[in-house]
Amino acid sequence: MTGTGGIDSEIRVAIIGSGPSGFYAADHLLKQNEPQIHVDMYERLPTPFGLVRGGVAPDHEKIKSVTKLYSRIAAHERFSFYGNIEFGTDVTRWDLGDHYHGLIYATGAQTDRKLGIPGEDLPNSYAATEFVGWYNGHPDYHDYDFELRGVRRVAVIGVGNVAMDVARILGRTPEELYETDIADYALAALRDSQVEEIYVLGRRGPAQAAFSNPEIKELGELADTDIIVDCDDASLDELSATHLKKARDRSAIRNVKILQSYVDRGATGKSRRIIMRFLVSPTEILGSEKVEAMKLAKNELYLDEHGNLRPRATGQYELLPVDMIFRSVGYRGVPLRDVPFYDRWGTIPNDRGRVLTRHEGREVVAGNYVVGWIKRGPTGIIGTNKPDAVETANCLLADLEAGQVLQPIDTREATIIDMLEARKPAYITFDDWQVLDEIEIQRGAAIGRSRVKFTTVEEMLEALGKTTELVGAPK
Ligand code: NAP
């Protein structure tokens, strides 16, 4: 790019959220030689990396190693991290507008989608996101009490990769999980688990499952849990068989093959069973004081007007007795204070990453941008966020060149730090995070684990000798 639309101050961009999409956006901005951009990343928690720390399953350590790349980005001289700062509470969009030319929202999808069926809120009916946050030691879920003693049958609703994670973690032995960074309280609860059967329920057929090949393959490789697939469940109906042939969807074809190999294998006498079921939808969760059973409708597929295979009830039902339920039917974004939100999709309305005042509107909110799941919805793997973030960052660069960004009053770092000191003196820098990181790794090394995580904000701040007091208040 050639100019910066007449801006004569230091150019500074704030990124709200420190997950993959935020880091990829930061990387692209920092790589520009002209103009040289300063990037400040704000994070609600004291720890960075979003779902890589709080979502990726503890037994997927290789996936987590992407944080090394993010740490290299954070080491850039024009990058700063301000953790333990909540957007909308500790600082507002208007506060940041005084100091930044652009704001990029990278807050992901922090809650779960609902099924909307009776009994969904009974005790022992959980969102998969709650269980995932809990076993990953996310401070928001630290106080959950997943009592698995006395629980024999569990149902996981949905057949995406999160459902695979939940089923696998429930199916792993404590020995398989010990070396991972799973929260220590979760390891203890799983050690007491009496779960014998884990039902994983898809509303469509095996060819429409959302899980990927490595994830369904991994379910067949657990030390003491068999995977059971009934012949009928792995068979393709006529519509799916035709569709699969036409679409040449290699991943779906492979998924079906893997499931069929489980039919052939059958039970091998392991202590637990993961039972995959397809073409069933829960219509009601039953129980007097807590979950006791689920009413399932048997489905068939039909081709809708857009050429998609959709499920519809056949009128046949069955009752499945279960003690605990995890609804794993997708994540959902939550609104940010003073930022437009499209409730139907749970996203910030945008055009290629430029925030719009409303969905299907054309009016851009100048200087405001969005990346990741809060931009496009909760789909794709970590790497999907890279091109997504680059698209947004390029819009910001073009707007900078055209002078169509925010007009901050003061972009100096010292002024920003003064504001943070006044609002939240216990904010966390990247150096602070690295101290926490090192302590966690050392605590793990002492007992043969990859790390022992801090799981509350208080213990993190205490380890750093910081106060939790909030002084001052946002505008
Ligand atoms: P997802 O991939 O969108 O899967 C959601 C599942 O829920 C689908 O099987 C969907 O079925 C089902 N579902 C939706 N509404 C339902 C309803 N009302 N009743 C019954 N079933 C319903 O979502 P996710 O598993 O939460 O994963 C989110 C994203 O993170 C995905 O892109 C995933 O690949 C990614 N992820 C990746 C990994 C990894 O790479 N290891 C790990 C975790 C997550 P339909 O298809 O019929 O709608």
mmCIF file with all atom_site columns, C-alpha atoms in Angstrom, residues 171-173 175-176 195-196 221-227 268-273:
data_model
loop_
_atom_site.group_PDB
_atom_site.id
_atom_site.type_symbol
_atom_site.label_atom_id
_atom_site.label_alt_id
_atom_site.label_comp_id
_atom_site.label_asym_id
_atom_site.label_entity_id
_atom_site.label_seq_id
_atom_site.pdbx_PDB_ins_code
_atom_site.Cartn_x
_atom_site.Cartn_y
_atom_site.Cartn_z
_atom_site.occupancy
_atom_site.B_iso_or_equiv
_atom_site.pdbx_formal_charge
_atom_site.auth_seq_id
_atom_site.auth_comp_id
_atom_site.auth_asym_id
_atom_site.auth_atom_id
_atom_site.pdbx_PDB_model_num
ATOM 1  C CA . GLY A 1 171 ? -14.151 -43.005 26.847 1.00 0.00 ? 171 GLY A CA 1
ATOM 2  C CA . ARG A 1 172 ? -10.478 -42.478 27.694 1.00 0.00 ? 172 ARG A CA 1
ATOM 3  C CA . THR A 1 173 ? -8.895  -44.145 30.690 1.00 0.00 ? 173 THR A CA 1
ATOM 4  C CA . GLU A 1 175 ? -3.927  -43.312 32.247 1.00 0.00 ? 175 GLU A CA 1
ATOM 5  C CA . GLU A 1 176 ? -4.534  -42.087 28.680 1.00 0.00 ? 176 GLU A CA 1
ATOM 6  C CA . VAL A 1 195 ? -19.884 -44.459 32.615 1.00 0.00 ? 195 VAL A CA 1
ATOM 7  C CA . GLU A 1 196 ? -20.341 -47.674 30.643 1.00 0.00 ? 196 GLU A CA 1
ATOM 8  C CA . GLU A 1 221 ? -8.426  -46.580 18.899 1.00 0.00 ? 221 GLU A CA 1
ATOM 9  C CA . LEU A 1 222 ? -9.269  -46.067 22.573 1.00 0.00 ? 222 LEU A CA 1
ATOM 10 C CA . ALA A 1 223 ? -7.525  -48.271 25.109 1.00 0.00 ? 223 ALA A CA 1
ATOM 11 C CA . ASP A 1 224 ? -10.554 -49.558 26.999 1.00 0.00 ? 224 ASP A CA 1
ATOM 12 C CA . THR A 1 225 ? -13.625 -48.431 25.020 1.00 0.00 ? 225 THR A CA 1
ATOM 13 C CA . ASP A 1 226 ? -15.176 -50.277 22.101 1.00 0.00 ? 226 ASP A CA 1
ATOM 14 C CA . ILE A 1 227 ? -16.986 -48.462 19.341 1.00 0.00 ? 227 ILE A CA 1
ATOM 15 C CA . THR A 1 268 ? -13.995 -56.673 21.593 1.00 0.00 ? 268 THR A CA 1
ATOM 16 C CA . GLY A 1 269 ? -14.714 -56.955 25.307 1.00 0.00 ? 269 GLY A CA 1
ATOM 17 C CA . LYS A 1 270 ? -13.489 -53.529 26.480 1.00 0.00 ? 270 LYS A CA 1
ATOM 18 C CA . SER A 1 271 ? -15.026 -52.012 29.633 1.00 0.00 ? 271 SER A CA 1
ATOM 19 C CA . ARG A 1 272 ? -16.901 -49.170 27.926 1.00 0.00 ? 272 ARG A CA 1
ATOM 20 C CA . ARG A 1 273 ? -18.815 -48.730 24.689 1.00 0.00 ? 273 ARG A CA 1
#
